[in-house]
Coordinates of C-alpha atoms in Angstrom, one line a residue:
M28 CA -9.2 65.3 33.1
R29 CA -8.1 67.8 30.8
W30 CA -4.2 66.7 31.5
H31 CA -4.9 63.1 31.3
I32 CA -6.5 63.6 27.5
V33 CA -4.1 65.3 26.6
T34 CA -1.5 62.6 28.1
V35 CA -3.3 59.8 26.5
A36 CA -2.9 61.6 22.8
I37 CA 0.6 62.0 23.0
I38 CA 1.7 58.7 23.9
A39 CA -1.0 57.9 20.7
L40 CA 1.4 60.5 18.8
M41 CA 4.5 58.5 19.7
W42 CA 3.2 55.0 19.3
L43 CA 2.2 56.7 15.8
C44 CA 5.2 58.4 15.1
V45 CA 7.2 55.2 16.4
A46 CA 5.0 53.0 13.8
Y47 CA 5.9 55.1 11.3
R48 CA 9.3 55.1 11.3
H49 CA 9.1 51.0 11.2
T50 CA 7.3 50.6 8.8
E51 CA 8.8 53.7 6.6
A52 CA 12.3 51.3 7.4
Q53 CA 10.8 48.6 6.4
Q54 CA 9.8 49.5 3.1
N55 CA 12.8 51.5 2.4
C56 CA 13.7 48.2 1.7
I57 CA 11.8 46.6 0.7
A58 CA 10.8 48.5 -2.3
C59 CA 14.3 47.0 -4.1
H60 CA 13.7 43.1 -1.7
S61 CA 10.6 42.8 -2.9
K62 CA 11.7 42.3 -6.6
K63 CA 11.9 38.2 -7.5
E64 CA 15.5 39.2 -9.6
L65 CA 17.1 40.9 -6.7
F66 CA 20.4 38.8 -6.1
I67 CA 24.3 38.6 -5.5
K68 CA 26.8 36.9 -7.2
L69 CA 29.2 35.4 -4.0
P70 CA 33.3 35.2 -4.8
D71 CA 33.1 32.1 -4.9
G72 CA 30.3 31.9 -8.2
S73 CA 27.6 30.9 -6.2
I74 CA 24.4 33.3 -6.4
H75 CA 22.7 34.8 -3.1
S76 CA 18.7 35.9 -3.3
L77 CA 17.6 39.1 -1.9
Y78 CA 14.7 38.6 -2.2
V79 CA 12.0 38.7 0.7
D80 CA 8.3 37.7 0.7
Q81 CA 6.8 40.3 2.4
K82 CA 3.7 38.5 3.6
R83 CA 5.1 36.0 4.6
F84 CA 7.9 37.7 6.7
A85 CA 4.7 39.4 8.0
S86 CA 3.0 35.9 9.7
S87 CA 6.6 34.7 11.1
V88 CA 7.1 35.3 15.1
H89 CA 9.7 38.5 13.5
G90 CA 6.9 40.2 11.6
K91 CA 6.7 43.0 13.5
F92 CA 10.5 43.6 13.7
D93 CA 12.0 46.1 11.7
C94 CA 14.7 44.8 8.5
V95 CA 17.3 46.4 10.8
D96 CA 16.5 45.9 14.4
C97 CA 18.3 42.1 12.3
H98 CA 20.6 43.8 9.9
T99 CA 22.4 45.6 12.4
N100 CA 25.6 47.6 11.3
M101 CA 23.8 47.4 7.2
R102 CA 25.9 49.1 4.8
H103 CA 24.6 49.5 1.1
K104 CA 27.3 49.4 -1.9
K105 CA 26.1 53.1 -2.6
R106 CA 23.6 54.9 0.9
G107 CA 26.7 53.8 2.9
V108 CA 25.1 52.8 6.6
L109 CA 21.7 52.5 6.5
P110 CA 19.4 55.1 8.5
H111 CA 18.0 53.8 11.7
A112 CA 21.0 51.1 11.9
T113 CA 23.5 51.3 14.9
H114 CA 27.4 50.6 14.2
E115 CA 27.1 48.5 17.4
G116 CA 24.5 45.9 18.1
A117 CA 25.7 42.8 16.9
L118 CA 29.5 44.0 15.7
G119 CA 30.1 44.0 19.5
V120 CA 28.6 40.5 19.8
I121 CA 30.2 39.1 16.7
Q122 CA 33.6 40.8 18.4
N123 CA 33.3 39.3 22.0
E124 CA 31.3 36.8 21.9
V125 CA 30.1 34.5 18.9
E126 CA 33.2 35.4 16.1
P127 CA 34.9 32.7 17.5
F128 CA 31.9 30.1 16.7
I129 CA 31.2 31.9 13.2
R130 CA 34.0 33.2 11.5
H131 CA 34.3 29.6 9.7
A132 CA 31.1 29.8 8.6
P133 CA 29.6 31.7 5.0
K134 CA 29.4 35.6 4.8
T135 CA 25.9 35.7 4.0
L136 CA 25.7 34.0 7.4
Q137 CA 27.6 35.5 9.8
Q138 CA 25.7 38.9 10.9
A139 CA 22.6 36.7 10.5
I140 CA 23.2 34.5 13.7
A141 CA 25.7 37.3 15.4
S142 CA 21.7 39.5 15.6
C143 CA 19.8 36.0 16.7
V144 CA 22.4 36.0 19.6
D145 CA 21.5 39.5 20.4
C146 CA 18.0 38.5 21.6
H147 CA 18.2 34.6 22.3
N148 CA 21.4 34.3 24.1
E149 CA 20.5 31.9 26.5
Q150 CA 20.1 29.2 23.0
F151 CA 23.5 31.0 22.1
K152 CA 25.0 29.6 25.3
A153 CA 23.6 26.0 25.2
Y154 CA 25.0 25.9 21.7
A155 CA 28.0 26.9 22.3
R156 CA 28.1 24.1 24.3
S157 CA 27.5 22.2 21.4
T158 CA 29.1 19.1 19.0
H159 CA 27.9 21.3 16.4
A160 CA 29.8 24.3 17.7
R161 CA 32.3 22.8 18.1
H162 CA 32.6 21.1 14.7
L163 CA 32.3 24.9 13.4
K164 CA 34.5 26.0 15.7
S165 CA 37.8 24.5 14.4
G166 CA 36.8 25.1 10.4
G167 CA 34.0 23.1 9.9
A168 CA 31.7 25.5 7.7
D169 CA 28.9 22.7 7.2
A170 CA 27.9 22.2 10.7
P171 CA 24.1 23.9 11.2
L172 CA 24.2 27.2 12.5
C173 CA 20.5 29.3 13.8
T174 CA 19.2 29.4 10.1
D175 CA 19.6 25.9 9.3
C176 CA 17.3 24.8 11.3
H177 CA 15.1 27.9 12.1
G178 CA 14.9 29.4 8.3
S179 CA 15.7 33.2 8.2
H180 CA 12.6 35.5 7.2
Y181 CA 10.1 33.2 8.1
I182 CA 11.0 32.1 11.2
L183 CA 7.5 30.3 12.3
P184 CA 6.4 29.3 16.3
N185 CA 7.8 25.7 16.9
E186 CA 4.1 24.7 17.8
D187 CA 3.7 25.5 13.9
E188 CA 3.0 22.6 12.5
S189 CA 4.7 25.1 9.3
S190 CA 7.5 25.2 11.1
P191 CA 10.5 23.0 9.8
A192 CA 11.4 22.9 14.4
C193 CA 7.2 21.7 14.6
G194 CA 7.5 18.1 15.7
R195 CA 6.2 16.5 13.2
N196 CA 9.1 18.4 10.6
I197 CA 11.8 17.6 13.1
P198 CA 13.8 13.8 11.7
Y199 CA 13.7 15.9 7.9
M200 CA 14.8 19.0 9.3
C201 CA 17.6 17.4 11.5
G202 CA 17.9 14.8 8.0
A203 CA 18.8 17.5 6.1
C204 CA 22.6 16.5 7.3
H205 CA 21.6 13.5 9.0
A206 CA 20.6 11.9 5.7
N207 CA 23.4 13.8 3.4
E208 CA 25.4 10.2 3.0
A209 CA 28.4 12.4 1.2
L210 CA 28.2 14.4 3.9
M211 CA 27.9 11.6 7.4
K212 CA 30.4 9.7 5.9
K213 CA 33.1 13.0 5.3
H214 CA 32.9 13.1 9.0
K215 CA 32.2 9.2 9.4
L216 CA 29.2 9.6 11.1
N217 CA 26.8 7.2 10.4
P218 CA 24.5 8.0 7.2
Y219 CA 21.1 5.1 8.2
T220 CA 19.6 7.9 10.9
V221 CA 17.4 9.4 10.0
T222 CA 15.8 6.6 8.0
T223 CA 16.1 3.7 11.0
Y224 CA 14.2 6.8 12.8
L225 CA 11.1 7.0 10.3
N226 CA 11.2 2.8 10.3
S227 CA 11.1 2.7 13.5
F228 CA 8.1 2.7 16.5
H229 CA 8.5 6.1 17.1
G230 CA 8.8 7.0 13.4
K231 CA 6.2 5.4 12.7
K232 CA 3.8 7.5 14.6
L233 CA 4.9 11.0 13.9
R234 CA 4.4 9.8 10.2
L235 CA 0.7 9.0 11.6
G236 CA 0.1 12.1 13.3
S237 CA 1.1 11.6 16.8
K238 CA 2.2 14.6 18.9
R239 CA 3.3 12.5 21.5
S240 CA 6.3 10.2 20.0
A241 CA 10.2 11.0 20.6
T242 CA 11.7 12.5 18.5
C243 CA 15.5 13.4 17.3
I244 CA 15.1 16.1 20.1
T245 CA 13.6 14.1 22.5
C246 CA 16.2 11.6 23.1
H247 CA 19.8 13.9 21.7
S248 CA 18.4 18.0 23.1
H249 CA 18.4 20.3 20.8
H250 CA 20.4 23.4 21.3
A251 CA 23.5 21.5 23.7
I252 CA 23.1 18.7 21.3
A253 CA 26.3 16.3 22.3
S254 CA 27.9 13.2 20.9
P255 CA 25.9 9.8 22.9
H256 CA 29.5 9.0 23.4
E257 CA 29.7 12.5 25.7
P258 CA 28.9 12.1 29.3
S259 CA 26.7 15.3 29.0
S260 CA 24.5 13.4 26.4
P261 CA 20.8 11.8 27.2
M262 CA 22.0 9.2 25.2
H263 CA 25.2 8.9 27.3
L264 CA 25.0 4.7 27.7
T265 CA 25.1 6.0 31.9
K266 CA 21.9 7.9 31.4
R267 CA 20.0 6.7 28.2
A268 CA 17.8 4.5 30.2
K269 CA 16.5 7.8 32.4
A270 CA 15.8 9.4 28.7
C271 CA 13.5 5.9 27.6
A272 CA 12.0 6.0 31.6
S273 CA 10.9 8.9 30.9
C274 CA 8.7 7.2 28.5
H275 CA 8.3 3.4 28.8
V276 CA 7.5 3.0 32.7
G277 CA 9.6 -0.2 33.6
G278 CA 12.8 0.2 31.5
G279 CA 15.7 -0.1 32.2
G280 CA 19.3 -0.2 30.7
K281 CA 18.8 -3.5 29.3
F282 CA 15.5 -1.9 27.0
A283 CA 17.0 1.3 25.7
L284 CA 19.4 -1.6 24.0
T285 CA 16.1 -2.4 22.0
F286 CA 17.0 0.8 19.3
T287 CA 19.9 1.7 18.0
H288 CA 20.2 3.5 14.8
K289 CA 22.5 0.9 12.4
P290 CA 20.4 -1.5 10.9
P291 CA 21.0 -5.5 11.4
S292 CA 23.3 -6.6 9.3
P293 CA 25.5 -10.0 9.4
K294 CA 27.6 -8.3 11.8
E295 CA 25.6 -6.3 13.4
R296 CA 22.8 -8.0 15.8
P297 CA 23.5 -10.9 13.4
I298 CA 19.9 -13.2 15.3
V299 CA 18.1 -9.9 14.0
Y300 CA 19.1 -9.6 10.5
W301 CA 18.8 -13.3 9.4
V302 CA 15.8 -13.7 11.1
D303 CA 14.2 -10.4 9.0
V304 CA 16.0 -12.6 5.9
V305 CA 14.0 -15.7 6.7
F306 CA 10.5 -13.9 7.1
E307 CA 11.2 -12.3 4.8
L308 CA 12.1 -15.6 2.1
F309 CA 9.2 -17.5 4.2
V310 CA 6.0 -14.2 3.1
I311 CA 7.4 -14.5 -0.2
V312 CA 7.3 -18.6 -0.9
V313 CA 4.0 -18.5 0.8
L314 CA 2.4 -16.0 -1.0
I315 CA 3.1 -16.2 -4.7
P316 CA 2.1 -19.5 -5.0
M317 CA -0.8 -18.7 -3.5
F318 CA -1.9 -15.8 -6.1
A319 CA -1.4 -18.3 -8.6
Y320 CA -3.4 -20.4 -7.5
T321 CA -6.3 -17.9 -6.9
L322 CA -6.0 -16.1 -10.4
L323 CA -5.2 -19.2 -12.5
D324 CA -8.4 -20.8 -10.3
A325 CA -10.4 -17.9 -10.8
L326 CA -9.6 -18.0 -14.9
V327 CA -10.9 -21.2 -15.2
M328 CA -14.2 -20.3 -13.2
C329 CA -14.5 -17.7 -14.9
M330 CA -14.6 -19.8 -18.3
L331 CA -16.5 -22.6 -16.9
L332 CA -19.5 -20.3 -16.2
C333 CA -18.6 -18.7 -19.5
T334 CA -19.1 -21.8 -21.5
G335 CA -22.2 -23.3 -19.2
A336 CA -20.2 -26.3 -18.5
L337 CA -20.5 -24.8 -14.4
C338 CA -24.6 -24.5 -14.8
K339 CA -24.8 -27.6 -16.3
E340 CA -22.6 -29.1 -13.9
L341 CA -25.6 -27.8 -11.3
E342 CA -28.9 -28.1 -12.5
G343 CA -31.0 -29.3 -10.6
V344 CA -29.4 -29.0 -7.5
E345 CA -31.2 -27.2 -4.4
G346 CA -31.4 -27.1 -0.7
H347 CA -29.4 -26.4 1.2
V348 CA -27.6 -28.3 4.5
R349 CA -26.3 -28.4 8.2
R350 CA -22.6 -27.1 7.8
W351 CA -22.2 -25.4 11.5
D352 CA -23.4 -24.9 14.7
V353 CA -23.7 -21.7 17.0
H354 CA -20.7 -22.0 18.7
Q355 CA -18.5 -22.1 15.6
I356 CA -20.8 -19.2 13.9
I357 CA -19.4 -17.2 17.2
Q358 CA -16.2 -18.1 17.1
H359 CA -16.0 -17.2 13.0
L360 CA -17.5 -13.9 13.9
L361 CA -14.9 -13.1 16.9
F362 CA -12.1 -14.1 14.9
M363 CA -13.6 -11.9 12.1
G364 CA -13.9 -9.3 14.0
S365 CA -10.7 -9.0 16.2
V366 CA -9.0 -9.4 12.9
M367 CA -10.3 -6.6 11.6
L368 CA -10.4 -4.3 13.8
L369 CA -6.3 -6.3 14.0
M370 CA -5.9 -5.1 10.8
L371 CA -7.2 -1.7 10.7
S372 CA -5.8 -0.6 13.8
G373 CA -2.1 -2.0 13.2
L374 CA -1.6 -2.3 9.3
P375 CA -0.8 1.8 9.2
L376 CA 1.5 1.4 11.2
K377 CA 3.2 -0.6 8.5
G378 CA 2.7 1.6 6.2
S379 CA 2.9 4.8 8.0
G380 CA 3.9 6.7 4.5
G381 CA 1.3 5.3 2.4
M382 CA -1.6 7.9 1.7
L383 CA -4.2 6.3 3.3
A384 CA -2.5 5.1 6.6
P385 CA -2.9 9.0 8.3
I386 CA -6.6 9.0 6.7
I387 CA -7.2 5.6 8.7
M388 CA -5.2 6.3 11.6
R389 CA -7.7 10.1 12.3
L390 CA -10.9 8.3 11.5
L391 CA -9.9 5.9 14.6
G392 CA -10.0 8.1 17.1
G393 CA -5.3 8.8 16.6
T394 CA -2.5 6.9 17.1
D395 CA -3.1 6.4 21.1
T396 CA -6.4 5.4 20.2
A397 CA -5.5 2.8 17.6
G398 CA -2.6 1.5 20.1
L399 CA -5.4 0.6 22.9
L400 CA -7.4 -1.1 20.2
H401 CA -5.1 -3.2 18.9
R402 CA -4.4 -4.8 22.1
V403 CA -8.5 -4.5 22.8
A404 CA -9.3 -6.7 19.7
G405 CA -5.5 -9.0 20.2
T406 CA -7.4 -9.5 23.8
L407 CA -10.2 -10.4 21.9
M408 CA -8.6 -12.7 19.3
L409 CA -7.1 -14.8 21.8
L410 CA -10.1 -15.4 23.3
A411 CA -11.9 -16.5 20.9
V412 CA -8.9 -19.3 20.7
A413 CA -9.8 -20.2 24.3
Y414 CA -13.0 -20.8 22.8
H415 CA -12.2 -22.5 20.5
L416 CA -10.3 -24.8 22.1
L417 CA -12.6 -25.7 25.3
Y418 CA -14.9 -25.6 23.0
L419 CA -12.9 -29.2 20.6
F420 CA -12.5 -29.9 23.8
I421 CA -15.5 -30.4 25.6
R422 CA -16.9 -31.9 21.8
F423 CA -14.0 -34.8 22.3
L424 CA -15.3 -35.5 25.8
L425 CA -19.1 -36.2 24.8
G426 CA -17.3 -38.1 22.3
Y427 CA -16.9 -36.1 19.1
R428 CA -14.0 -37.7 17.9
R429 CA -13.4 -36.5 14.1
T430 CA -10.6 -35.7 12.1
E431 CA -11.6 -34.8 8.8
M432 CA -9.8 -31.4 9.4
L433 CA -6.4 -33.2 9.7
P434 CA -3.8 -33.1 7.4
S435 CA -3.8 -37.0 5.3
V436 CA -1.9 -37.7 2.4
K437 CA -4.7 -37.3 0.1
D438 CA -5.1 -33.7 1.0
F439 CA -1.9 -33.7 -1.1
V440 CA -3.2 -35.7 -3.8
D441 CA -6.3 -34.1 -4.1
F442 CA -3.7 -30.6 -4.5
Y443 CA -2.0 -32.2 -7.5
H444 CA -5.4 -33.6 -9.6
M445 CA -6.4 -29.8 -8.4
L446 CA -3.5 -28.3 -10.5
L447 CA -3.7 -30.3 -13.4
F448 CA -7.4 -29.9 -13.8
L449 CA -6.9 -26.0 -13.3
L450 CA -4.0 -26.7 -17.0
R451 CA -7.1 -28.3 -18.6
L452 CA -4.7 -31.7 -17.8
R453 CA -7.3 -33.4 -16.1
H454 CA -11.3 -33.5 -17.1
E455 CA -12.6 -33.1 -14.0
P456 CA -11.2 -31.4 -10.3
P457 CA -10.5 -34.1 -7.5
K458 CA -13.9 -35.3 -5.3
M459 CA -12.8 -34.4 -1.4
G460 CA -14.7 -34.5 2.4
R461 CA -16.0 -32.2 4.7
Y462 CA -13.1 -30.6 4.5
N463 CA -10.5 -29.8 1.2
F464 CA -7.2 -29.1 1.0
I465 CA -8.0 -25.5 0.8
E466 CA -9.9 -25.3 3.8
K467 CA -7.4 -26.7 6.5
F468 CA -4.8 -25.0 4.6
L469 CA -6.6 -21.5 6.3
Y470 CA -7.6 -22.9 9.4
W471 CA -4.1 -24.4 10.0
A472 CA -2.7 -21.6 8.6
A473 CA -4.3 -19.3 11.1
G474 CA -2.9 -21.6 13.4
W475 CA 0.5 -21.0 13.1
G476 CA -0.1 -16.9 12.6
I477 CA -2.2 -16.8 16.3
I478 CA 0.7 -18.0 17.9
M479 CA 3.2 -16.3 16.4
M480 CA 1.6 -12.8 16.6
G481 CA 0.2 -13.8 19.8
V482 CA 3.0 -14.2 21.2
T483 CA 5.3 -11.2 20.0
G484 CA 2.4 -9.2 20.2
I485 CA 2.0 -9.9 23.6
M486 CA 6.0 -9.1 23.9
L487 CA 6.3 -5.5 21.7
W488 CA 2.9 -5.4 24.7
K489 CA 5.6 -5.9 27.4
A490 CA 7.9 -4.7 25.9
P491 CA 10.0 -3.4 29.1
F492 CA 10.0 -6.6 31.0
V493 CA 10.8 -9.2 28.1
A494 CA 13.7 -6.6 27.3
E495 CA 15.6 -6.2 31.3
H496 CA 14.6 -9.7 32.2
L497 CA 15.4 -12.0 29.4
S498 CA 17.1 -10.2 26.3
P499 CA 16.9 -7.2 24.5
Q500 CA 17.6 -8.9 21.6
L501 CA 13.8 -10.2 21.1
V502 CA 12.5 -7.1 21.5
E503 CA 13.6 -6.2 17.7
I504 CA 13.2 -10.6 16.6
A505 CA 9.5 -10.2 18.3
H506 CA 9.1 -6.8 15.5
V507 CA 10.3 -8.7 13.2
I508 CA 8.4 -11.4 13.2
H509 CA 5.0 -9.7 14.2
S510 CA 5.5 -7.4 11.3
H511 CA 6.2 -10.2 8.7
E512 CA 3.2 -12.2 10.0
A513 CA 0.9 -9.5 9.1
V514 CA 1.8 -8.7 6.1
L515 CA 1.6 -13.1 5.4
A516 CA -1.6 -13.3 7.0
T517 CA -3.5 -9.8 5.3
F518 CA -2.8 -11.3 2.4
A519 CA -3.8 -14.5 2.8
L520 CA -7.1 -13.5 3.9
L521 CA -7.3 -11.2 0.7
C522 CA -6.6 -14.0 -1.5
F523 CA -7.5 -16.8 -0.5
H524 CA -10.7 -16.4 2.2
V525 CA -12.5 -13.4 0.5
Y526 CA -11.7 -15.5 -3.1
F527 CA -13.5 -18.7 -1.9
A528 CA -16.0 -17.9 0.8
H529 CA -17.1 -14.9 -1.2
L530 CA -16.0 -13.7 -4.9
R531 CA -15.6 -17.5 -6.3
P532 CA -18.9 -17.4 -8.9
D533 CA -20.1 -20.5 -7.1
V534 CA -20.8 -18.9 -3.8
F535 CA -20.6 -15.2 -5.8
P536 CA -21.4 -12.4 -3.4
M537 CA -20.5 -14.8 -0.3
S538 CA -21.1 -18.1 1.1
M539 CA -24.1 -17.7 3.9
V540 CA -22.3 -20.3 6.1
W541 CA -21.0 -17.8 8.4
L542 CA -24.3 -16.1 8.9
T543 CA -27.0 -18.7 9.5
G544 CA -24.5 -21.7 9.4
K545 CA -25.9 -23.8 6.2
I546 CA -23.9 -24.3 3.2
S547 CA -25.9 -25.1 -0.4
L548 CA -26.1 -28.8 -2.1
K549 CA -24.6 -26.4 -4.9
E550 CA -21.3 -25.3 -2.9
M551 CA -21.2 -28.7 -1.6
K552 CA -21.5 -31.1 -5.1
L553 CA -18.6 -28.8 -6.6
R554 CA -16.3 -28.5 -3.4
H555 CA -17.0 -31.8 -0.7
A556 CA -18.1 -33.4 -3.4
L557 CA -17.8 -36.6 -1.3
E558 CA -19.3 -35.1 2.0
Y559 CA -22.2 -34.8 -1.0
E560 CA -22.5 -38.1 -2.8
R561 CA -22.8 -38.7 1.3
H562 CA -25.8 -36.6 1.7
R563 CA -27.5 -38.1 -1.1
C564 CA -27.2 -41.7 0.2
C565 CA -28.4 -40.3 3.7
K566 CA -25.1 -41.3 4.9
L567 CA -23.5 -38.3 7.1
D568 CA -22.1 -39.0 9.4
S569 CA -23.3 -36.6 12.2

């Protein structure tokens, strides 16, 4: 028993000696290197800092290492070889294995890289096969080394969100070089790889917090990265389909062509480019007049309210009249619920770089849950459309064949007269029927939007099938249209619908039609004067 105690005591003493030696050696270095003003001037005139933050180093993956574990053969200007440093270590590795690759690297990095290889030999073997290593070996001093991607003293586990090699940070780590336009042009490489990735579905999901979204290394590999033109690359045309199919079930060779790092242009995928241009112009042409009209109407209505003209116009008008039946109320509720859910789950993807987008996505339960909610909401919207069409068809069979919702010449005349009234070039607004031109515009605009969003949404939902059986470019076109239509629908609802149904002084805080199915006679008199007159004369057409 006594011998066991002695053995344990000896082991403990040895451990303390090693720990003390480790601490003593490290403290010898830190005594100087903890000073922020410590630096050296390199032959090219640049300044190289020698400062090391001890706390940050201690929390790194190498925090328990001694300085000379990596800085082997380190010679001090005044002290010669440092205590505990070996004369072989990294120097032997440089001479035998690494030297051909790093002889062109900056002198300050050569020892560091050799030290990495001393432990991480398998990773180096993979790196040695990469296009980066070949470029470095041929004299390219700007090729990335271990420390360019992982850092030096403060290397963190790849799972740590502060690590450059963490999934969410990888595009920016790669972007340090690949988003550098001057560097890319120097080597005749595409300078838009990072931009196109961040604007893609994968990049947007990553920015919104997805841990499953593909990053640069998912498709291109990491240490052994090769050019897509090389057969060894996962992105070579002969292997790309397999890489995509690892995530996208049913994706084949054509589906693998639906994404590229080259943005569309008049020469590169011109159909996608011109569809994008046309729809962008379409959105602008629609939204600017819409905003202008809404602002003008709001100013005139506020002026009428302040002068008392609006109150005088509606003086003595009381009561409500039925406008919607229960089916119309249910249809509106279905549309409202599905559209709101579509906006909440879809717009953060459109504006993934914004401040609110990640917050909304977290509240929805993450990108995967949001995607599921988006598809459920889209299905619900299409069911609401089917309900509405069935409702209209049955009413038609029953003899209710009213055509007030169809556009007519009077709508254009009313719009012209309303503009004159809002510009104070006409004394009174036009008298409009059961559905005015604004309501008709919103109704048919919703129809257009549902068709465009519904069709393109289904195409994106089943992108592998569309690409393989129709055309890869159709997937890109569907994405472009879906994206622009989402913006148009959102602002049309927020501008026109919310203002005229909620914020306009004659209905504020909201019209109750969507809840009760009844419209106030005041609202009817202002917006549907012809209908109001028919009601007063007891000639309301049922």
